[in-house]
């Protein structure tokens, strides 16, 4: 009897083990199924974004090309009217007239800039790599970005830092965009500081950081700042940071952002030290 009882206990124990194994297998299958569902949904979302980008790119290229010449003609005509009126006695005595002409010229300039930005979004030219002093490049960027009262832009890039091989003009546009965004987003009345630093970090990659002590980026906005056509600016195209991200990727690098509301934001560009990137033309 004792032998039978022992055998029955063994059978019961094996049954418990089998049931536990079955439960673990069931849970693992459920996790795999759930993960596959997420991956499928993510793949669908990526395909939808790519299709949207293709349609936006085609439309943008057409519209931008068609607008460039009319905008240039309108701006030239406005300048000609201003010159003619200066030669007409008493024509510009009314200060409102001068202001209206200035407004027309300014807004036509904004339209021209937006058109150029949209064309840049759809055109991806080959990179021309050359060694570039990041300190010197940042000095140029600071000179170009419009200043704002109460906001200081500080260049912390070491003068002795090894020059990375980059497309200088394209990286210049990237840094102008990031620094100008930081300056423009600074809350009124705050003593703002925008700091740019760079180093040759772990893995022998260049890290370029643009940080500010502004109001930060709301979580709901942060999730979409690199999405095409997403903007919180009144006159923005929603393409600036998309172009920035695309340019960094074209260099074989990455771009990430960290932000806390009320504390500020940090944009970090990570670029490879290597002189060549897939699909890149290197200058002599």
PDB file of C-alpha atoms in Angstrom, residues 2-284:
ATOM      1  CA  UNK A   2       2.825   2.324   0.824  1.00  0.00           C
ATOM      2  CA  UNK A   3       4.233   1.805  -2.681  1.00  0.00           C
ATOM      3  CA  UNK A   4       0.885   2.686  -4.262  1.00  0.00           C
ATOM      4  CA  UNK A   5       0.515   5.805  -2.094  1.00  0.00           C
ATOM      5  CA  UNK A   6       4.027   6.916  -2.995  1.00  0.00           C
ATOM      6  CA  UNK A   7       3.283   6.414  -6.693  1.00  0.00           C
ATOM      7  CA  UNK A   8       0.060   8.398  -6.408  1.00  0.00           C
ATOM      8  CA  UNK A   9       1.910  11.272  -4.728  1.00  0.00           C
ATOM      9  CA  UNK A  10       4.469  11.234  -7.541  1.00  0.00           C
ATOM     10  CA  UNK A  11       1.673  11.327 -10.117  1.00  0.00           C
ATOM     11  CA  UNK A  12       0.006  14.219  -8.277  1.00  0.00           C
ATOM     12  CA  UNK A  13       3.283  16.147  -8.079  1.00  0.00           C
ATOM     13  CA  UNK A  14       3.932  15.583 -11.802  1.00  0.00           C
ATOM     14  CA  UNK A  15       0.429  16.799 -12.533  1.00  0.00           C
ATOM     15  CA  UNK A  16       1.044  19.983 -10.550  1.00  0.00           C
ATOM     16  CA  UNK A  17       4.342  20.551 -12.384  1.00  0.00           C
ATOM     17  CA  UNK A  18       2.660  19.993 -15.749  1.00  0.00           C
ATOM     18  CA  UNK A  19      -0.120  22.434 -14.892  1.00  0.00           C
ATOM     19  CA  UNK A  20       2.423  25.056 -13.839  1.00  0.00           C
ATOM     20  CA  UNK A  21       4.429  24.526 -17.026  1.00  0.00           C
ATOM     21  CA  UNK A  22       1.219  24.796 -19.060  1.00  0.00           C
ATOM     22  CA  UNK A  23       0.306  28.049 -17.291  1.00  0.00           C
ATOM     23  CA  UNK A  24       3.777  29.500 -17.915  1.00  0.00           C
ATOM     24  CA  UNK A  25       3.590  28.515 -21.579  1.00  0.00           C
ATOM     25  CA  UNK A  26       0.116  30.046 -21.839  1.00  0.00           C
ATOM     26  CA  UNK A  27       1.296  33.322 -20.290  1.00  0.00           C
ATOM     27  CA  UNK A  28       4.345  33.431 -22.589  1.00  0.00           C
ATOM     28  CA  UNK A  29       2.138  32.876 -25.653  1.00  0.00           C
ATOM     29  CA  UNK A  30      -0.142  35.684 -24.490  1.00  0.00           C
ATOM     30  CA  UNK A  31       2.867  37.991 -24.086  1.00  0.00           C
ATOM     31  CA  UNK A  32       4.176  37.059 -27.551  1.00  0.00           C
ATOM     32  CA  UNK A  33       0.738  37.612 -29.067  1.00  0.00           C
ATOM     33  CA  UNK A  34       0.403  40.979 -27.325  1.00  0.00           C
ATOM     34  CA  UNK A  35       3.915  42.015 -28.393  1.00  0.00           C
ATOM     35  CA  UNK A  36       3.211  40.933 -31.977  1.00  0.00           C
ATOM     36  CA  UNK A  37       0.046  43.021 -31.922  1.00  0.00           C
ATOM     37  CA  UNK A  38       1.994  46.062 -30.743  1.00  0.00           C
ATOM     38  CA  UNK A  39       4.679  45.499 -33.395  1.00  0.00           C
ATOM     39  CA  UNK A  40       2.040  45.132 -36.103  1.00  0.00           C
ATOM     40  CA  UNK A  41       0.302  48.310 -34.975  1.00  0.00           C
ATOM     41  CA  UNK A  42       3.650  50.139 -34.815  1.00  0.00           C
ATOM     42  CA  UNK A  43       4.480  48.910 -38.328  1.00  0.00           C
ATOM     43  CA  UNK A  44       1.130  50.151 -39.617  1.00  0.00           C
ATOM     44  CA  UNK A  45       1.682  53.546 -37.985  1.00  0.00           C
ATOM     45  CA  UNK A  46       5.163  53.800 -39.557  1.00  0.00           C
ATOM     46  CA  UNK A  47       3.755  52.924 -42.983  1.00  0.00           C
ATOM     47  CA  UNK A  48       1.017  55.524 -42.556  1.00  0.00           C
ATOM     48  CA  UNK A  49       3.621  58.146 -41.612  1.00  0.00           C
ATOM     49  CA  UNK A  50       5.770  57.241 -44.634  1.00  0.00           C
ATOM     50  CA  UNK A  51       2.781  57.474 -46.963  1.00  0.00           C
ATOM     51  CA  UNK A  52       1.877  60.837 -45.435  1.00  0.00           C
ATOM     52  CA  UNK A  53       5.454  62.064 -45.848  1.00  0.00           C
ATOM     53  CA  UNK A  54       5.532  60.987 -49.491  1.00  0.00           C
ATOM     54  CA  UNK A  55       2.281  62.825 -50.217  1.00  0.00           C
ATOM     55  CA  UNK A  56       3.391  65.892 -48.262  1.00  0.00           C
ATOM     56  CA  UNK A  57       6.742  65.873 -50.038  1.00  0.00           C
ATOM     57  CA  UNK A  58       5.196  65.806 -53.490  1.00  0.00           C
ATOM     58  CA  UNK A  59       2.680  68.523 -52.640  1.00  0.00           C
ATOM     59  CA  UNK A  60       5.307  70.652 -50.896  1.00  0.00           C
ATOM     60  CA  UNK A  61       7.733  70.477 -53.797  1.00  0.00           C
ATOM     61  CA  UNK A  62       5.058  71.499 -56.290  1.00  0.00           C
ATOM     62  CA  UNK A  63       3.568  74.325 -54.232  1.00  0.00           C
ATOM     63  CA  UNK A  64       6.937  75.702 -53.136  1.00  0.00           C
ATOM     64  CA  UNK A  65       8.292  75.722 -56.680  1.00  0.00           C
ATOM     65  CA  UNK A  66       5.183  77.486 -57.996  1.00  0.00           C
ATOM     66  CA  UNK A  67       5.279  80.116 -55.224  1.00  0.00           C
ATOM     67  CA  UNK A  68       8.947  81.099 -55.388  1.00  0.00           C
ATOM     68  CA  UNK A  69       8.811  83.216 -58.548  1.00  0.00           C
ATOM     69  CA  UNK A  70       5.554  85.065 -57.716  1.00  0.00           C
ATOM     70  CA  UNK A  71       6.826  85.872 -54.228  1.00  0.00           C
ATOM     71  CA  UNK A  72      10.132  87.153 -55.584  1.00  0.00           C
ATOM     72  CA  UNK A  73       8.288  89.283 -58.159  1.00  0.00           C
ATOM     73  CA  UNK A  74       5.940  90.716 -55.503  1.00  0.00           C
ATOM     74  CA  UNK A  75       8.839  91.607 -53.225  1.00  0.00           C
ATOM     75  CA  UNK A  76      10.740  93.261 -56.079  1.00  0.00           C
ATOM     76  CA  UNK A  77       7.643  95.244 -57.070  1.00  0.00           C
ATOM     77  CA  UNK A  78       7.100  96.366 -53.474  1.00  0.00           C
ATOM     78  CA  UNK A  79      10.712  97.589 -53.268  1.00  0.00           C
ATOM     79  CA  UNK A  80      10.265  99.430 -56.583  1.00  0.00           C
ATOM     80  CA  UNK A  81       7.116 101.171 -55.298  1.00  0.00           C
ATOM     81  CA  UNK A  82       8.988 102.264 -52.159  1.00  0.00           C
ATOM     82  CA  UNK A  83      11.825 103.698 -54.275  1.00  0.00           C
ATOM     83  CA  UNK A  84       9.418 105.542 -56.583  1.00  0.00           C
ATOM     84  CA  UNK A  85       7.518 107.048 -53.670  1.00  0.00           C
ATOM     85  CA  UNK A  86      10.720 108.381 -52.155  1.00  0.00           C
ATOM     86  CA  UNK A  87      11.154 110.463 -55.319  1.00  0.00           C
ATOM     87  CA  UNK A  88       7.623 111.868 -55.124  1.00  0.00           C
ATOM     88  CA  UNK A  89       7.456 114.980 -52.993  1.00  0.00           C
ATOM     89  CA  UNK A  90       5.318 114.503 -49.928  1.00  0.00           C
ATOM     90  CA  UNK A  91       4.410 110.901 -50.840  1.00  0.00           C
ATOM     91  CA  UNK A  92       5.932 109.393 -47.708  1.00  0.00           C
ATOM     92  CA  UNK A  93       4.915 112.123 -45.270  1.00  0.00           C
ATOM     93  CA  UNK A  94       2.219 109.825 -43.940  1.00  0.00           C
ATOM     94  CA  UNK A  95       4.121 107.435 -41.588  1.00  0.00           C
ATOM     95  CA  UNK A  96       1.417 104.816 -42.062  1.00  0.00           C
ATOM     96  CA  UNK A  97       2.376 104.413 -45.711  1.00  0.00           C
ATOM     97  CA  UNK A  98       5.982 103.648 -44.818  1.00  0.00           C
ATOM     98  CA  UNK A  99       4.817 101.190 -42.180  1.00  0.00           C
ATOM     99  CA  UNK A 100       2.500  99.422 -44.632  1.00  0.00           C
ATOM    100  CA  UNK A 101       5.284  99.037 -47.195  1.00  0.00           C
ATOM    101  CA  UNK A 102       7.577  97.648 -44.499  1.00  0.00           C
ATOM    102  CA  UNK A 103       4.891  95.172 -43.400  1.00  0.00           C
ATOM    103  CA  UNK A 104       4.386  93.967 -46.974  1.00  0.00           C
ATOM    104  CA  UNK A 105       8.138  93.474 -47.438  1.00  0.00           C
ATOM    105  CA  UNK A 106       8.485  91.681 -44.102  1.00  0.00           C
ATOM    106  CA  UNK A 107       5.597  89.301 -44.681  1.00  0.00           C
ATOM    107  CA  UNK A 108       6.702  88.521 -48.233  1.00  0.00           C
ATOM    108  CA  UNK A 109      10.098  87.704 -46.731  1.00  0.00           C
ATOM    109  CA  UNK A 110       8.447  85.341 -44.247  1.00  0.00           C
ATOM    110  CA  UNK A 111       6.621  83.591 -47.099  1.00  0.00           C
ATOM    111  CA  UNK A 112       9.864  83.279 -49.071  1.00  0.00           C
ATOM    112  CA  UNK A 113      11.613  81.766 -46.045  1.00  0.00           C
ATOM    113  CA  UNK A 114       8.796  79.274 -45.494  1.00  0.00           C
ATOM    114  CA  UNK A 115       8.934  78.290 -49.154  1.00  0.00           C
ATOM    115  CA  UNK A 116      12.694  77.703 -48.947  1.00  0.00           C
ATOM    116  CA  UNK A 117      12.211  75.656 -45.772  1.00  0.00           C
ATOM    117  CA  UNK A 118       9.598  73.465 -47.442  1.00  0.00           C
ATOM    118  CA  UNK A 119      11.853  72.882 -50.458  1.00  0.00           C
ATOM    119  CA  UNK A 120      14.726  71.969 -48.157  1.00  0.00           C
ATOM    120  CA  UNK A 121      12.452  69.423 -46.494  1.00  0.00           C
ATOM    121  CA  UNK A 122      11.808  67.522 -49.726  1.00  0.00           C
ATOM    122  CA  UNK A 123      15.293  67.843 -51.240  1.00  0.00           C
ATOM    123  CA  UNK A 124      18.085  65.767 -49.696  1.00  0.00           C
ATOM    124  CA  UNK A 125      21.406  66.619 -51.315  1.00  0.00           C
ATOM    125  CA  UNK A 126      24.557  64.526 -50.769  1.00  0.00           C
ATOM    126  CA  UNK A 127      26.687  65.617 -47.854  1.00  0.00           C
ATOM    127  CA  UNK A 128      30.068  67.202 -48.490  1.00  0.00           C
ATOM    128  CA  UNK A 129      32.205  66.362 -45.473  1.00  0.00           C
ATOM    129  CA  UNK A 130      35.100  68.493 -44.267  1.00  0.00           C
ATOM    130  CA  UNK A 131      36.794  69.096 -40.906  1.00  0.00           C
ATOM    131  CA  UNK A 132      34.885  71.819 -39.083  1.00  0.00           C
ATOM    132  CA  UNK A 133      35.789  73.831 -35.988  1.00  0.00           C
ATOM    133  CA  UNK A 134      32.666  73.612 -33.834  1.00  0.00           C
ATOM    134  CA  UNK A 135      33.752  76.597 -31.742  1.00  0.00           C
ATOM    135  CA  UNK A 136      34.133  78.783 -34.823  1.00  0.00           C
ATOM    136  CA  UNK A 137      30.871  77.511 -36.275  1.00  0.00           C
ATOM    137  CA  UNK A 138      29.013  78.389 -33.068  1.00  0.00           C
ATOM    138  CA  UNK A 139      30.445  81.916 -33.119  1.00  0.00           C
ATOM    139  CA  UNK A 140      28.897  82.302 -36.588  1.00  0.00           C
ATOM    140  CA  UNK A 141      25.574  80.891 -35.376  1.00  0.00           C
ATOM    141  CA  UNK A 142      25.460  83.342 -32.447  1.00  0.00           C
ATOM    142  CA  UNK A 143      26.113  86.229 -34.850  1.00  0.00           C
ATOM    143  CA  UNK A 144      23.275  85.108 -37.155  1.00  0.00           C
ATOM    144  CA  UNK A 145      20.526  84.257 -34.645  1.00  0.00           C
ATOM    145  CA  UNK A 146      18.453  87.378 -33.846  1.00  0.00           C
ATOM    146  CA  UNK A 147      19.201  88.577 -30.326  1.00  0.00           C
ATOM    147  CA  UNK A 148      16.494  89.094 -27.746  1.00  0.00           C
ATOM    148  CA  UNK A 149      16.571  91.302 -24.696  1.00  0.00           C
ATOM    149  CA  UNK A 150      17.211  89.323 -21.530  1.00  0.00           C
ATOM    150  CA  UNK A 151      18.414  86.193 -23.366  1.00  0.00           C
ATOM    151  CA  UNK A 152      22.124  85.350 -23.604  1.00  0.00           C
ATOM    152  CA  UNK A 153      23.579  82.737 -25.944  1.00  0.00           C
ATOM    153  CA  UNK A 154      26.837  81.301 -24.573  1.00  0.00           C
ATOM    154  CA  UNK A 155      29.400  79.308 -26.544  1.00  0.00           C
ATOM    155  CA  UNK A 156      31.022  76.697 -24.295  1.00  0.00           C
ATOM    156  CA  UNK A 157      32.532  74.681 -27.154  1.00  0.00           C
ATOM    157  CA  UNK A 158      36.283  74.225 -26.463  1.00  0.00           C
ATOM    158  CA  UNK A 159      38.499  75.928 -29.034  1.00  0.00           C
ATOM    159  CA  UNK A 160      40.884  72.961 -28.934  1.00  0.00           C
ATOM    160  CA  UNK A 161      38.193  70.339 -29.634  1.00  0.00           C
ATOM    161  CA  UNK A 162      39.055  68.026 -32.509  1.00  0.00           C
ATOM    162  CA  UNK A 163      37.142  69.143 -35.642  1.00  0.00           C
ATOM    163  CA  UNK A 164      34.500  66.605 -36.705  1.00  0.00           C
ATOM    164  CA  UNK A 165      34.029  65.786 -40.377  1.00  0.00           C
ATOM    165  CA  UNK A 166      30.624  67.228 -41.255  1.00  0.00           C
ATOM    166  CA  UNK A 167      28.762  69.105 -43.949  1.00  0.00           C
ATOM    167  CA  UNK A 168      29.494  72.534 -42.509  1.00  0.00           C
ATOM    168  CA  UNK A 169      26.630  74.439 -44.115  1.00  0.00           C
ATOM    169  CA  UNK A 170      24.031  71.821 -43.177  1.00  0.00           C
ATOM    170  CA  UNK A 171      25.253  71.572 -39.567  1.00  0.00           C
ATOM    171  CA  UNK A 172      25.210  75.369 -39.409  1.00  0.00           C
ATOM    172  CA  UNK A 173      21.510  75.348 -40.326  1.00  0.00           C
ATOM    173  CA  UNK A 174      20.835  72.669 -37.706  1.00  0.00           C
ATOM    174  CA  UNK A 175      22.476  74.718 -34.937  1.00  0.00           C
ATOM    175  CA  UNK A 176      20.794  77.956 -36.056  1.00  0.00           C
ATOM    176  CA  UNK A 177      17.427  76.213 -35.876  1.00  0.00           C
ATOM    177  CA  UNK A 178      18.017  74.767 -32.391  1.00  0.00           C
ATOM    178  CA  UNK A 179      19.487  77.961 -30.923  1.00  0.00           C
ATOM    179  CA  UNK A 180      16.826  80.199 -32.465  1.00  0.00           C
ATOM    180  CA  UNK A 181      14.043  77.932 -31.191  1.00  0.00           C
ATOM    181  CA  UNK A 182      15.521  78.115 -27.686  1.00  0.00           C
ATOM    182  CA  UNK A 183      15.767  81.915 -27.807  1.00  0.00           C
ATOM    183  CA  UNK A 184      12.240  82.367 -29.175  1.00  0.00           C
ATOM    184  CA  UNK A 185      10.715  79.967 -26.648  1.00  0.00           C
ATOM    185  CA  UNK A 186      12.157  81.783 -23.615  1.00  0.00           C
ATOM    186  CA  UNK A 187       9.321  83.122 -21.420  1.00  0.00           C
ATOM    187  CA  UNK A 188       9.025  86.904 -21.292  1.00  0.00           C
ATOM    188  CA  UNK A 189      10.563  88.488 -18.227  1.00  0.00           C
ATOM    189  CA  UNK A 190      12.944  85.617 -17.547  1.00  0.00           C
ATOM    190  CA  UNK A 191      16.718  86.077 -17.605  1.00  0.00           C
ATOM    191  CA  UNK A 192      17.283  83.390 -20.181  1.00  0.00           C
ATOM    192  CA  UNK A 193      20.479  81.539 -21.021  1.00  0.00           C
ATOM    193  CA  UNK A 194      21.018  79.321 -24.054  1.00  0.00           C
ATOM    194  CA  UNK A 195      24.236  77.320 -23.760  1.00  0.00           C
ATOM    195  CA  UNK A 196      25.985  75.307 -26.457  1.00  0.00           C
ATOM    196  CA  UNK A 197      28.661  72.772 -25.532  1.00  0.00           C
ATOM    197  CA  UNK A 198      30.467  69.963 -27.320  1.00  0.00           C
ATOM    198  CA  UNK A 199      32.798  67.104 -26.455  1.00  0.00           C
ATOM    199  CA  UNK A 200      34.310  63.967 -27.877  1.00  0.00           C
ATOM    200  CA  UNK A 201      32.505  61.460 -25.707  1.00  0.00           C
ATOM    201  CA  UNK A 202      32.370  57.760 -24.975  1.00  0.00           C
ATOM    202  CA  UNK A 203      32.657  55.648 -28.095  1.00  0.00           C
ATOM    203  CA  UNK A 204      34.629  58.437 -29.761  1.00  0.00           C
ATOM    204  CA  UNK A 205      31.468  60.188 -30.895  1.00  0.00           C
ATOM    205  CA  UNK A 206      30.910  63.930 -30.853  1.00  0.00           C
ATOM    206  CA  UNK A 207      28.183  65.193 -28.537  1.00  0.00           C
ATOM    207  CA  UNK A 208      26.810  68.670 -29.226  1.00  0.00           C
ATOM    208  CA  UNK A 209      24.322  70.032 -26.686  1.00  0.00           C
ATOM    209  CA  UNK A 210      22.001  73.013 -26.948  1.00  0.00           C
ATOM    210  CA  UNK A 211      20.419  73.679 -23.551  1.00  0.00           C
ATOM    211  CA  UNK A 212      18.248  76.445 -22.139  1.00  0.00           C
ATOM    212  CA  UNK A 213      16.616  77.441 -18.872  1.00  0.00           C
ATOM    213  CA  UNK A 214      13.295  78.294 -20.498  1.00  0.00           C
ATOM    214  CA  UNK A 215       9.806  77.032 -19.836  1.00  0.00           C
ATOM    215  CA  UNK A 216      10.412  73.510 -21.115  1.00  0.00           C
ATOM    216  CA  UNK A 217       8.303  71.538 -23.560  1.00  0.00           C
ATOM    217  CA  UNK A 218       4.921  70.113 -22.462  1.00  0.00           C
ATOM    218  CA  UNK A 219       4.761  66.318 -22.530  1.00  0.00           C
ATOM    219  CA  UNK A 220       1.998  66.327 -25.126  1.00  0.00           C
ATOM    220  CA  UNK A 221       4.127  68.476 -27.427  1.00  0.00           C
ATOM    221  CA  UNK A 222       7.376  66.631 -26.734  1.00  0.00           C
ATOM    222  CA  UNK A 223       5.981  63.438 -28.253  1.00  0.00           C
ATOM    223  CA  UNK A 224       5.420  65.175 -31.586  1.00  0.00           C
ATOM    224  CA  UNK A 225       8.115  67.831 -32.015  1.00  0.00           C
ATOM    225  CA  UNK A 226       9.899  65.877 -34.770  1.00  0.00           C
ATOM    226  CA  UNK A 227       6.675  65.048 -36.627  1.00  0.00           C
ATOM    227  CA  UNK A 228       6.322  66.757 -40.025  1.00  0.00           C
ATOM    228  CA  UNK A 229       3.859  69.682 -40.064  1.00  0.00           C
ATOM    229  CA  UNK A 230       3.578  69.772 -36.262  1.00  0.00           C
ATOM    230  CA  UNK A 231       4.119  73.276 -34.906  1.00  0.00           C
ATOM    231  CA  UNK A 232       3.122  75.474 -31.991  1.00  0.00           C
ATOM    232  CA  UNK A 233       4.300  78.652 -33.751  1.00  0.00           C
ATOM    233  CA  UNK A 234       1.855  81.064 -35.346  1.00  0.00           C
ATOM    234  CA  UNK A 235       3.885  81.305 -38.576  1.00  0.00           C
ATOM    235  CA  UNK A 236       5.716  77.972 -38.413  1.00  0.00           C
ATOM    236  CA  UNK A 237       5.681  75.269 -41.090  1.00  0.00           C
ATOM    237  CA  UNK A 238       6.236  72.408 -38.664  1.00  0.00           C
ATOM    238  CA  UNK A 239       9.228  71.311 -40.763  1.00  0.00           C
ATOM    239  CA  UNK A 240      12.180  72.916 -38.952  1.00  0.00           C
ATOM    240  CA  UNK A 241      12.894  70.148 -36.441  1.00  0.00           C
ATOM    241  CA  UNK A 242      11.964  67.505 -39.009  1.00  0.00           C
ATOM    242  CA  UNK A 243      14.710  68.845 -41.288  1.00  0.00           C
ATOM    243  CA  UNK A 244      17.101  69.052 -38.315  1.00  0.00           C
ATOM    244  CA  UNK A 245      16.443  65.411 -37.389  1.00  0.00           C
ATOM    245  CA  UNK A 246      16.790  64.297 -41.017  1.00  0.00           C
ATOM    246  CA  UNK A 247      20.113  66.135 -41.415  1.00  0.00           C
ATOM    247  CA  UNK A 248      21.534  64.557 -38.248  1.00  0.00           C
ATOM    248  CA  UNK A 249      20.469  61.085 -39.431  1.00  0.00           C
ATOM    249  CA  UNK A 250      22.044  61.765 -42.831  1.00  0.00           C
ATOM    250  CA  UNK A 251      25.332  62.342 -40.983  1.00  0.00           C
ATOM    251  CA  UNK A 252      24.915  58.918 -39.363  1.00  0.00           C
ATOM    252  CA  UNK A 253      24.056  60.528 -36.043  1.00  0.00           C
ATOM    253  CA  UNK A 254      21.186  60.756 -33.588  1.00  0.00           C
ATOM    254  CA  UNK A 255      19.207  63.591 -32.038  1.00  0.00           C
ATOM    255  CA  UNK A 256      17.457  63.368 -28.691  1.00  0.00           C
ATOM    256  CA  UNK A 257      15.671  65.862 -26.488  1.00  0.00           C
ATOM    257  CA  UNK A 258      15.119  66.025 -22.734  1.00  0.00           C
ATOM    258  CA  UNK A 259      12.782  68.582 -21.246  1.00  0.00           C
ATOM    259  CA  UNK A 260      10.977  69.461 -18.038  1.00  0.00           C
ATOM    260  CA  UNK A 261       8.250  72.037 -17.870  1.00  0.00           C
ATOM    261  CA  UNK A 262       9.411  75.109 -16.011  1.00  0.00           C
ATOM    262  CA  UNK A 263      13.073  74.039 -16.072  1.00  0.00           C
ATOM    263  CA  UNK A 264      14.183  74.050 -19.700  1.00  0.00           C
ATOM    264  CA  UNK A 265      15.263  71.698 -22.465  1.00  0.00           C
ATOM    265  CA  UNK A 266      18.402  69.993 -23.766  1.00  0.00           C
ATOM    266  CA  UNK A 267      18.848  68.901 -27.381  1.00  0.00           C
ATOM    267  CA  UNK A 268      21.788  66.518 -27.876  1.00  0.00           C
ATOM    268  CA  UNK A 269      23.291  65.743 -31.271  1.00  0.00           C
ATOM    269  CA  UNK A 270      25.521  62.665 -31.411  1.00  0.00           C
ATOM    270  CA  UNK A 271      27.737  62.457 -34.511  1.00  0.00           C
ATOM    271  CA  UNK A 272      30.201  59.702 -35.470  1.00  0.00           C
ATOM    272  CA  UNK A 273      33.879  60.570 -35.495  1.00  0.00           C
ATOM    273  CA  UNK A 274      34.429  58.639 -38.748  1.00  0.00           C
ATOM    274  CA  UNK A 275      35.150  60.692 -41.850  1.00  0.00           C
ATOM    275  CA  UNK A 276      32.725  58.807 -44.064  1.00  0.00           C
ATOM    276  CA  UNK A 277      29.029  58.095 -43.802  1.00  0.00           C
ATOM    277  CA  UNK A 278      26.990  55.862 -46.079  1.00  0.00           C
ATOM    278  CA  UNK A 279      25.847  57.848 -49.098  1.00  0.00           C
ATOM    279  CA  UNK A 280      28.147  60.762 -48.342  1.00  0.00           C
ATOM    280  CA  UNK A 281      30.503  62.580 -50.687  1.00  0.00           C
ATOM    281  CA  UNK A 282      33.708  63.693 -48.939  1.00  0.00           C
ATOM    282  CA  UNK A 283      35.420  66.881 -50.006  1.00  0.00           C
ATOM    283  CA  UNK A 284      39.141  66.933 -50.603  1.00  0.00           C
TER     284      UNK A 284
END
